[in-house]
Coordinates of C-alpha atoms in Angstrom, one line a residue:
X1 CA -63.7 -90.5 -29.4
X2 CA -64.0 -87.3 -26.3
X3 CA -60.8 -86.6 -27.7
X4 CA -61.6 -86.7 -31.2
X5 CA -64.4 -84.9 -30.4
X6 CA -62.5 -82.0 -28.4
X7 CA -60.5 -81.3 -31.5
X8 CA -63.1 -80.9 -33.7
X9 CA -64.6 -78.4 -31.4
X10 CA -61.3 -76.8 -31.2
X11 CA -60.2 -77.2 -34.5
X12 CA -62.1 -73.4 -35.9
X13 CA -60.6 -72.0 -32.8
X14 CA -57.3 -72.6 -34.1
X15 CA -58.4 -71.4 -37.1
X16 CA -59.6 -68.2 -36.4
X17 CA -56.4 -67.5 -34.3
X18 CA -54.3 -68.3 -36.8
X19 CA -56.6 -66.1 -39.8
X20 CA -56.2 -63.3 -36.9
X21 CA -52.2 -63.9 -36.4
X22 CA -52.2 -63.5 -40.5
X23 CA -54.0 -59.9 -40.6
X24 CA -51.7 -58.9 -37.3
X25 CA -48.6 -59.9 -39.4
X26 CA -50.0 -58.4 -43.0
X27 CA -51.0 -55.4 -41.5
X28 CA -47.7 -54.6 -39.9
X29 CA -46.0 -55.3 -43.3
X30 CA -48.1 -52.7 -44.9
X31 CA -47.1 -50.1 -42.8
X32 CA -44.0 -50.5 -42.6
X33 CA -43.4 -50.9 -46.4
X34 CA -46.0 -48.4 -48.0
X35 CA -43.8 -45.9 -50.6
X36 CA -42.8 -42.9 -49.5
X37 CA -44.9 -40.2 -50.2
X38 CA -47.9 -42.2 -50.9
X39 CA -51.0 -39.6 -49.4
X40 CA -53.6 -42.4 -50.0
X41 CA -55.8 -43.2 -47.1
X42 CA -56.6 -47.0 -47.2
X43 CA -60.4 -47.8 -45.8
X44 CA -60.2 -50.3 -43.3
X45 CA -63.1 -52.4 -42.1
X46 CA -64.5 -52.4 -38.5
X47 CA -62.9 -55.7 -36.9
X48 CA -66.3 -56.5 -35.9
X49 CA -67.4 -57.0 -39.5
X50 CA -68.2 -60.3 -41.1
X51 CA -66.3 -59.3 -44.8
X52 CA -63.0 -58.3 -42.6
X53 CA -61.6 -61.8 -44.1
X54 CA -62.1 -60.6 -47.3
X55 CA -61.1 -57.1 -46.6
X56 CA -58.1 -58.1 -45.7
X57 CA -56.8 -59.8 -48.8
X58 CA -58.3 -57.5 -50.9
X59 CA -56.0 -54.6 -49.5
X60 CA -52.8 -57.6 -49.6
X61 CA -53.3 -57.8 -53.3
X62 CA -53.7 -54.3 -54.0
X63 CA -50.5 -53.2 -52.2
X64 CA -48.5 -56.2 -53.9
X65 CA -49.6 -54.8 -57.1
X66 CA -48.3 -51.1 -56.2
X67 CA -45.3 -52.9 -55.2
X68 CA -44.8 -54.9 -57.9
X69 CA -46.4 -51.5 -59.7
X70 CA -43.0 -49.9 -58.4
X71 CA -40.4 -52.4 -58.2
X72 CA -40.5 -53.0 -61.9
X73 CA -40.9 -48.5 -62.6
X74 CA -37.3 -49.0 -60.4
X75 CA -36.0 -51.3 -62.6
X76 CA -36.3 -50.0 -66.0
X77 CA -35.3 -46.5 -64.3
X78 CA -31.7 -48.1 -63.3
X79 CA -31.8 -50.0 -67.1
X80 CA -31.8 -46.2 -68.4
X81 CA -29.1 -45.1 -66.6
X82 CA -26.9 -47.8 -67.1
X83 CA -27.7 -47.2 -70.9
X84 CA -27.0 -43.2 -70.5
X85 CA -23.8 -43.6 -68.0
X86 CA -22.3 -46.8 -71.1
X87 CA -23.4 -43.5 -73.9
X88 CA -21.3 -41.1 -72.3
X89 CA -18.7 -43.1 -71.7
X90 CA -18.4 -43.9 -75.0
X91 CA -18.5 -40.3 -75.9
X92 CA -15.7 -38.8 -73.6
X93 CA -13.5 -41.9 -74.6
X94 CA -14.3 -40.9 -78.4
X95 CA -13.4 -37.4 -77.2
X96 CA -10.7 -38.1 -75.6
X97 CA -9.1 -40.5 -78.9
X98 CA -9.8 -37.6 -80.7
X99 CA -8.3 -34.4 -78.9
X100 CA -6.3 -36.2 -76.0
X101 CA -4.9 -34.1 -73.6
X102 CA -1.2 -34.6 -72.6
X103 CA -1.1 -33.5 -69.2
X104 CA -4.0 -36.1 -68.1
X105 CA -3.2 -39.0 -70.6
X106 CA 0.9 -38.7 -70.0
X107 CA 1.0 -37.3 -65.9
X108 CA -0.9 -39.5 -64.4
X109 CA 0.5 -39.1 -61.1
X110 CA -1.5 -42.1 -59.7
X111 CA 1.0 -44.6 -60.7
X112 CA 4.9 -43.4 -61.1
X113 CA 6.3 -45.6 -63.3
X114 CA 2.9 -46.0 -65.4
X115 CA 3.7 -41.6 -65.5
X116 CA 7.4 -42.0 -66.1
X117 CA 6.4 -44.7 -68.8
X118 CA 4.1 -42.5 -71.2
X119 CA 5.9 -39.2 -70.5
X120 CA 9.2 -41.5 -72.3
X121 CA 7.0 -42.1 -74.9
X122 CA 5.6 -39.0 -75.3
X123 CA 9.2 -37.5 -75.3
X124 CA 10.6 -40.1 -78.0
X125 CA 7.5 -39.7 -80.3
X126 CA 8.8 -35.9 -80.3
X127 CA 11.6 -37.2 -82.7
X128 CA 10.1 -39.3 -84.5
X129 CA 7.4 -35.9 -85.6
X130 CA 11.0 -34.0 -85.8
X131 CA 13.1 -33.7 -89.0
X132 CA 15.2 -35.8 -87.7
X133 CA 15.8 -39.1 -89.5
X134 CA 13.8 -37.9 -92.4
X135 CA 13.3 -34.8 -94.4
X136 CA 9.4 -33.3 -94.4
X137 CA 7.5 -31.6 -97.7
X138 CA 7.4 -27.6 -97.1
X139 CA 4.7 -25.4 -99.1
X140 CA 7.9 -22.2 -99.6
X141 CA 11.0 -22.0 -99.2
X142 CA 9.8 -19.6 -96.2
X143 CA 9.2 -22.3 -94.0
X144 CA 12.4 -24.6 -93.5
X145 CA 13.4 -23.7 -90.8
X146 CA 17.4 -23.1 -90.7
X147 CA 20.4 -24.0 -89.0
X148 CA 22.6 -21.9 -87.1
X149 CA 26.2 -23.0 -86.3
X150 CA 28.8 -23.1 -83.3
X151 CA 32.0 -23.6 -81.9
X152 CA 33.4 -23.9 -78.3
X153 CA 33.8 -20.0 -78.1
X154 CA 31.4 -18.7 -80.9
X155 CA 27.7 -18.6 -82.4
X156 CA 26.8 -17.9 -86.0
X157 CA 23.6 -16.6 -86.0
X158 CA 21.3 -15.6 -88.9
X159 CA 18.7 -13.7 -86.6
X160 CA 21.0 -10.7 -85.6
X161 CA 18.4 -7.6 -84.9
X162 CA 20.2 -4.2 -84.3
X163 CA 22.3 -5.0 -81.5
X164 CA 23.3 -9.0 -82.1
X165 CA 26.3 -9.4 -84.5
X166 CA 26.0 -12.3 -87.2
X167 CA 29.1 -13.5 -85.5
X168 CA 29.5 -13.5 -81.8
X169 CA 30.0 -14.9 -77.4
X170 CA 26.9 -16.2 -76.5
X171 CA 26.0 -13.4 -74.1
X172 CA 22.5 -14.5 -72.4
X173 CA 23.3 -17.3 -69.7
X174 CA 21.0 -19.7 -71.2
X175 CA 22.1 -19.7 -74.4
X176 CA 25.9 -20.7 -72.7
X177 CA 24.5 -23.1 -70.4
X178 CA 23.0 -24.7 -73.1
X179 CA 25.5 -25.5 -75.9
X180 CA 27.8 -26.1 -73.2
X181 CA 25.7 -28.8 -71.4
X182 CA 25.3 -30.3 -75.3
X183 CA 29.0 -30.5 -75.9
X184 CA 29.5 -32.3 -72.4
X185 CA 26.5 -35.2 -73.2
X186 CA 28.5 -35.7 -76.6
X187 CA 31.9 -35.4 -75.0
X188 CA 30.4 -38.1 -72.6
X189 CA 28.6 -40.3 -75.3
X190 CA 31.6 -40.7 -76.9
X191 CA 33.5 -41.9 -74.2
X192 CA 31.2 -44.3 -73.2
X193 CA 30.1 -46.0 -76.7
X194 CA 27.6 -49.1 -76.7
X195 CA 28.0 -52.1 -77.3
X196 CA 32.4 -51.8 -76.7
X197 CA 32.4 -53.8 -73.3
X198 CA 36.0 -53.0 -71.8
X199 CA 37.7 -51.8 -75.4
X200 CA 40.4 -49.5 -75.2
X201 CA 39.6 -46.2 -77.4
X202 CA 40.4 -42.5 -77.8
X203 CA 39.2 -40.4 -74.9
X204 CA 37.9 -37.5 -75.8
X205 CA 37.7 -33.2 -74.8
X206 CA 36.3 -30.8 -75.2
X207 CA 39.2 -29.8 -77.5
X208 CA 38.3 -32.3 -80.2
X209 CA 35.3 -30.8 -81.1
X210 CA 34.8 -29.4 -83.7
X211 CA 31.2 -27.2 -84.6
X212 CA 28.0 -28.0 -83.7
X213 CA 24.6 -26.8 -85.7
X214 CA 21.6 -26.8 -84.0
X215 CA 17.7 -25.8 -84.7
X216 CA 14.7 -25.8 -82.6
X217 CA 11.3 -26.6 -83.9
X218 CA 9.0 -24.0 -81.3
X219 CA 6.3 -27.8 -81.4
X220 CA 9.2 -30.1 -80.9
X221 CA 12.4 -29.6 -79.6
X222 CA 16.1 -28.9 -80.3
X223 CA 18.1 -30.7 -83.0
X224 CA 21.9 -30.8 -82.2
X225 CA 24.3 -32.6 -85.0
X226 CA 28.2 -31.9 -83.3
X227 CA 31.0 -33.5 -85.0
X228 CA 34.4 -34.7 -83.5
X229 CA 37.7 -35.2 -84.7
X230 CA 38.5 -39.0 -85.5
X231 CA 41.5 -41.9 -84.9
X232 CA 42.8 -40.3 -88.5
X233 CA 43.1 -36.3 -89.8
X234 CA 40.0 -36.9 -92.0
X235 CA 37.7 -39.1 -89.4
X236 CA 35.3 -37.3 -87.5
X237 CA 32.7 -39.0 -85.2
X238 CA 29.1 -37.3 -85.4
X239 CA 26.7 -37.0 -82.6
X240 CA 22.8 -36.3 -83.1
X241 CA 21.5 -35.1 -80.4
X242 CA 17.7 -34.2 -79.4
X243 CA 16.2 -31.9 -76.8
X244 CA 12.2 -32.9 -76.6
X245 CA 9.5 -30.3 -75.5
X246 CA 7.3 -32.1 -72.8
X247 CA 3.2 -31.6 -72.9
X248 CA 2.1 -28.1 -72.3
X249 CA 0.6 -27.8 -68.4
X250 CA -1.5 -25.1 -67.1
X251 CA -0.4 -23.3 -64.8
X252 CA -3.1 -20.4 -64.6
X253 CA -6.5 -19.7 -65.8
X254 CA -7.4 -16.1 -63.8
X255 CA -9.4 -13.0 -64.5
X256 CA -8.7 -10.1 -65.0
X257 CA -9.9 -6.4 -64.1
X258 CA -8.5 -3.0 -65.4
X259 CA -11.8 -1.3 -65.6
X260 CA -9.9 0.7 -62.5
X261 CA -6.2 0.5 -63.2
X262 CA -4.9 4.1 -63.7
X263 CA -2.2 5.1 -66.3
X264 CA 0.2 8.2 -65.2
X265 CA 2.2 8.9 -68.2
X266 CA 5.1 11.2 -68.0
X267 CA 6.4 13.1 -70.1
X268 CA 9.9 14.9 -69.6
X269 CA 10.2 18.1 -72.0
X270 CA 12.1 21.4 -73.1
X271 CA 11.1 23.3 -75.7
X272 CA 10.2 20.9 -78.5
X273 CA 6.9 22.7 -78.5
X274 CA 5.9 21.5 -81.9
X275 CA 6.2 18.5 -81.3
X276 CA 4.6 18.6 -78.1
X277 CA 1.4 19.5 -79.7
X278 CA 1.7 16.3 -81.7
X279 CA 2.0 14.4 -79.0
X280 CA -1.4 16.2 -77.5
X281 CA -3.3 15.2 -80.7
X282 CA -2.6 11.4 -80.0
X283 CA -2.8 11.5 -76.0
X284 CA -6.1 13.1 -76.9
X285 CA -7.8 11.1 -79.4
X286 CA -6.1 7.3 -77.6
X287 CA -5.6 8.6 -74.3
X288 CA -8.6 10.6 -73.2
X289 CA -11.5 9.5 -75.7
X290 CA -10.4 6.0 -76.6
X291 CA -9.3 5.0 -73.3
X292 CA -9.9 7.2 -70.8
X293 CA -8.3 5.7 -67.7
X294 CA -5.0 7.5 -68.2
X295 CA -3.4 11.0 -66.3
X296 CA -0.5 13.5 -68.0
X297 CA 2.7 14.5 -66.3
X298 CA 4.6 17.0 -67.7
X299 CA 7.8 17.8 -66.0
X300 CA 9.4 21.0 -67.9
X301 CA 12.8 22.6 -68.1
X302 CA 13.5 25.8 -68.4
X303 CA 11.0 28.7 -69.7
X304 CA 11.7 29.2 -73.1
X305 CA 8.8 27.9 -74.8
X306 CA 7.1 27.1 -71.4
X307 CA 4.2 29.5 -72.3
X308 CA 3.6 27.4 -75.4
X309 CA 3.4 24.0 -73.8
X310 CA 0.9 25.3 -71.0
X311 CA -1.3 26.4 -73.6
X312 CA -1.6 23.5 -75.6
X313 CA -2.4 21.7 -72.8
X314 CA -4.8 24.0 -71.5
X315 CA -6.5 23.8 -74.9
X316 CA -6.7 20.0 -74.7
X317 CA -7.9 20.2 -71.3
X318 CA -11.0 22.3 -72.2
X319 CA -11.8 20.9 -75.3
X320 CA -11.9 17.1 -74.4
X321 CA -13.0 18.3 -70.4
X322 CA -9.9 16.6 -69.2
X323 CA -8.8 17.3 -66.0
X324 CA -6.3 14.7 -65.3
X325 CA -3.3 16.6 -66.2
X326 CA 0.0 17.9 -63.9
X327 CA 2.6 20.7 -65.1
X328 CA 5.4 20.8 -63.0
X329 CA 8.3 23.4 -63.8
X330 CA 11.6 23.3 -62.4
X331 CA 14.4 25.9 -63.8
X332 CA 17.4 24.0 -64.4
X333 CA 19.1 22.3 -67.2
X334 CA 17.4 19.2 -69.3
X335 CA 17.8 15.7 -67.3
X336 CA 15.0 12.8 -68.5
X337 CA 16.4 10.9 -66.0
X338 CA 15.7 13.3 -63.0
X339 CA 12.4 14.8 -65.2
X340 CA 11.0 10.9 -64.8
X341 CA 12.2 10.6 -61.2
X342 CA 10.4 13.7 -60.2
X343 CA 7.1 12.9 -62.0
X344 CA 6.5 9.7 -60.7
X345 CA 7.6 11.0 -56.9
X346 CA 5.0 13.9 -56.8
X347 CA 1.8 11.3 -57.9
X348 CA 0.7 11.3 -54.3
X349 CA -2.6 8.9 -55.1
X350 CA -2.8 5.5 -54.8
X351 CA -0.6 3.3 -56.0
X352 CA -0.8 3.5 -60.0
X353 CA 1.2 2.5 -63.4
X354 CA 4.2 4.9 -64.7
X355 CA 4.5 5.4 -67.9
X356 CA 7.7 7.3 -68.6
X357 CA 7.0 8.4 -72.3
X358 CA 8.8 10.9 -75.2
X359 CA 7.1 13.5 -76.9
X360 CA 8.0 11.8 -80.3
X361 CA 6.1 8.4 -78.7
X362 CA 2.9 7.6 -80.7
X363 CA 0.9 5.3 -78.8
X364 CA -2.6 3.0 -79.7
X365 CA -5.4 2.7 -76.8
X366 CA -4.7 -0.7 -77.5
X367 CA -1.0 -0.9 -76.2
X368 CA -2.1 1.1 -73.0
X369 CA -3.8 -1.8 -71.9
X370 CA -1.2 -4.4 -73.0
X371 CA 0.9 -1.2 -70.2
X372 CA -1.7 -2.4 -67.7
X373 CA -1.7 -6.5 -68.0
X374 CA 2.4 -6.5 -68.2
X375 CA 2.8 -5.0 -64.9
X376 CA 1.8 -5.8 -61.5
X377 CA 3.0 -4.8 -58.3
X378 CA 5.9 -6.7 -56.5
X379 CA 5.6 -8.8 -59.0
X380 CA 6.2 -7.6 -63.1
X381 CA 7.7 -4.9 -65.0
X382 CA 7.2 -4.5 -68.4
X383 CA 9.9 -3.2 -71.0
X384 CA 8.0 -3.1 -74.7
X385 CA 10.5 -2.6 -77.9
X386 CA 8.7 -0.1 -79.7
X387 CA 8.6 0.1 -83.7
X388 CA 10.4 2.8 -85.2
X389 CA 10.1 5.1 -87.9
X390 CA 12.5 5.7 -90.7
X391 CA 12.9 9.2 -92.8
X392 CA 9.3 9.6 -94.1
X393 CA 10.7 12.0 -96.9
X394 CA 13.3 9.4 -98.3
X395 CA 10.1 6.1 -97.9
X396 CA 7.7 8.1 -99.6
X397 CA 10.0 9.7 -102.1
X398 CA 8.7 8.1 -105.0
X399 CA 5.5 9.0 -104.1
X400 CA 3.5 12.3 -105.6
X401 CA 3.3 13.4 -101.4
X402 CA 3.8 12.0 -98.2
X403 CA 0.6 9.9 -96.4
X404 CA -0.8 11.5 -93.0
X405 CA 0.9 10.2 -90.2
X406 CA -1.5 7.2 -89.2
X407 CA -1.4 5.9 -93.1
X408 CA 2.5 6.2 -92.3
X409 CA 2.8 4.0 -89.0
X410 CA 2.8 0.5 -90.7
X411 CA 5.3 -2.2 -89.5
X412 CA 7.5 -3.0 -92.3
X413 CA 10.9 -3.6 -93.0
X414 CA 10.3 -0.5 -95.6
X415 CA 9.2 1.9 -93.0
X416 CA 11.3 1.5 -89.9
X417 CA 12.5 -1.7 -87.2
X418 CA 12.2 -2.5 -84.3
X419 CA 14.7 -0.8 -81.7
X420 CA 15.7 -3.7 -79.2
X421 CA 18.6 -1.5 -78.4
X422 CA 16.0 1.6 -76.6
X423 CA 14.7 0.6 -73.1
X424 CA 13.4 4.4 -72.2
X425 CA 9.6 3.4 -72.4
X426 CA 8.7 1.4 -69.8
X427 CA 5.5 0.5 -67.8
X428 CA 5.7 -0.4 -63.9
X429 CA 4.0 0.1 -60.8
X430 CA 5.0 3.1 -59.1
X431 CA 5.0 1.1 -55.6
X432 CA 7.9 -0.9 -57.6
X433 CA 9.6 2.2 -58.9
X434 CA 10.1 3.7 -55.7
X435 CA 11.5 0.4 -54.2
X436 CA 13.8 -0.6 -56.9
X437 CA 15.6 3.2 -56.4
X438 CA 14.7 5.4 -58.9
X439 CA 17.0 6.7 -61.4
X440 CA 20.0 7.4 -61.2
X441 CA 20.5 11.2 -60.4
X442 CA 23.8 12.0 -61.5
X443 CA 23.2 11.6 -65.5
X444 CA 22.5 14.6 -67.1
X445 CA 21.2 15.1 -70.4
X446 CA 19.8 12.0 -72.6
X447 CA 21.1 8.3 -72.6
X448 CA 22.5 6.0 -70.3
X449 CA 19.7 6.5 -67.3
X450 CA 17.3 4.3 -68.8
X451 CA 20.0 1.7 -69.2
X452 CA 20.8 2.1 -65.7
X453 CA 17.1 1.3 -64.4
X454 CA 16.7 -1.7 -66.6
X455 CA 19.4 -3.3 -65.2
X456 CA 18.3 -2.4 -61.7
X457 CA 15.1 -4.5 -62.7
X458 CA 17.2 -7.1 -64.1
X459 CA 19.1 -7.7 -61.2
X460 CA 15.9 -7.9 -59.0
X461 CA 13.3 -10.6 -58.5
X462 CA 10.7 -9.0 -60.7
X463 CA 9.8 -10.2 -63.6
X464 CA 11.2 -7.8 -67.2
X465 CA 8.6 -8.3 -69.3
X466 CA 10.4 -7.4 -73.1
X467 CA 8.2 -7.4 -76.3
X468 CA 7.9 -6.2 -79.1
X469 CA 4.5 -3.9 -79.4
X470 CA 2.5 -3.3 -82.2
X471 CA 1.1 -0.1 -80.8
X472 CA 4.3 2.2 -79.3
X473 CA 6.4 3.7 -82.0
X474 CA 8.6 5.9 -82.5
X475 CA 8.5 8.7 -84.5
X476 CA 11.1 10.1 -86.8
X477 CA 13.5 13.1 -86.5
X478 CA 16.2 14.9 -87.6
X479 CA 19.5 13.5 -85.8
X480 CA 22.4 16.5 -85.1
X481 CA 25.4 15.5 -84.9
X482 CA 27.4 18.7 -83.2
X483 CA 30.6 20.3 -84.5
X484 CA 31.6 19.9 -80.4
X485 CA 32.2 15.6 -80.3
X486 CA 35.4 13.7 -81.0
X487 CA 35.9 12.7 -84.5
X488 CA 34.8 8.7 -82.7
X489 CA 32.1 10.2 -81.4
X490 CA 30.6 11.7 -84.7
X491 CA 31.4 8.7 -86.3
X492 CA 29.5 7.0 -84.5
X493 CA 26.7 9.1 -84.3
X494 CA 26.5 9.6 -87.8
X495 CA 26.4 5.9 -88.3
X496 CA 23.2 6.1 -86.0
X497 CA 21.8 8.6 -88.2
X498 CA 22.1 6.5 -91.1
X499 CA 20.4 3.5 -89.5
X500 CA 17.5 5.6 -88.8
X501 CA 17.3 7.2 -92.1
X502 CA 16.4 4.0 -94.1
X503 CA 16.4 0.3 -94.7
X504 CA 19.5 -0.7 -96.0
X505 CA 17.9 -1.1 -99.5
X506 CA 16.7 2.2 -99.3
X507 CA 20.7 3.7 -98.5
X508 CA 21.7 1.7 -101.2
X509 CA 19.2 2.9 -103.8
X510 CA 20.2 6.8 -102.5
X511 CA 23.9 5.2 -103.0
X512 CA 23.3 4.0 -106.6
X513 CA 20.7 6.9 -107.8
X514 CA 23.0 8.6 -110.3
X515 CA 23.9 5.1 -111.8
X516 CA 20.0 4.0 -111.7
X517 CA 18.9 7.5 -112.9
X518 CA 21.9 6.6 -115.8
X519 CA 20.1 3.7 -116.8
X520 CA 16.5 5.0 -116.9
X521 CA 17.6 7.9 -119.2
X522 CA 19.3 5.2 -121.4
X523 CA 17.0 3.0 -121.8
X524 CA 14.4 6.0 -122.7
X525 CA 16.6 6.4 -125.8
X526 CA 16.6 3.3 -126.7
X527 CA 13.5 3.1 -126.6
X528 CA 13.3 5.7 -129.2
X529 CA 15.4 4.5 -130.9
X530 CA 12.7 1.4 -131.7

């Protein structure tokens, strides 16, 4: 009985101790698990209050509700983010399917075998896209890509320009190496036929090659069809090869600021004051008014017409408020190379772009920017191919009057030609010109010095940019063939003069002018009789 009575007396105390322990643990839990940023201050009831148990239970219940709501909120946010991520992934996949990136899809270097397989699949797809196994429908006859033919020694080409011939030995190393490689591959393929094992067969060499044709589709590759002699007189072996073009790869992405890039236009001159006046009109409009980042250096030989030239220069300076010019006078025989060399070395300012120019040249403001963009010190020089104007009196002979100069500067087959044999107009930084050694000053008069400088750049590590440009024109002027020339030189001079006068068709109209007039006269008489 006493033991049971003692236990009954001790029981309330034990319950009290358990309640206090639970409350302590609850307080510690609430302090540790309170979310950050919750600045609410809880009004804890006093320990000696009679409602301490109820107060703590209310606090625990409230805190538990807060945690439950907080967890529900987090789950909702996670679900929203998962849904948004899935949506974005589907959008990205659709874009990649619609606009596949060859570089990313086919050149994934994280897996070498996969990258090689993807690249091989892409190259094979190029064969399927090109006109190899079947033709494609074309809109007009001009859309067809023509073949060119070749033998072991010669290439027969359609696009000849003025310096290439319809039949010629391949001069460019890349073209020569390309055709040699193709013939060697074809011979190797003939000597190692698939599926014949060790069976004896004719051993082919390059001497068995008869002819080949090839053409390039710029976005797909080059197709080669090669014909070799067969085992008998009327048998032939034909090999079809295809050099597929790989996927386009990004090499560089850069911003180019040309705001402070000055161009020094250097013009060598002797006499020709009227041409210089025309040149200064172009220089004022395009160089001074539109571009504004330009300097002019005139190197004048002799004294004849010098005052007139200086007057034109000074009048332009006053009227256009232009002070960025230099006039250098030399009392010696004219030498274009020496004039340009002296003008380039005379400059004492910072490194500058040099534009070697002549007075019978017309340029636009767009060309000046091309001059800047295609030159880089120690890296690139610019050799533009200019458009040479035919004789306006022949081109517009059937018109009532000859149009203004600006209206004549149209790039068409009937108005002129790309002067791809000329290397006189060029842009380069002064530092590159000095480092390359400048012009050969032993060359006198016109011609030769420009080709010599061009070859120097080709033999260097500089990149030579050679391209036709739409904003650089050679204005027509009469070409004089002197009596002092030998018969052969005079003949060549007259051929050059004819080439600069008019197109093939226009010269033909002049040759057959009498025949055409006779025909028109007969037509007129015939119409009167009827």
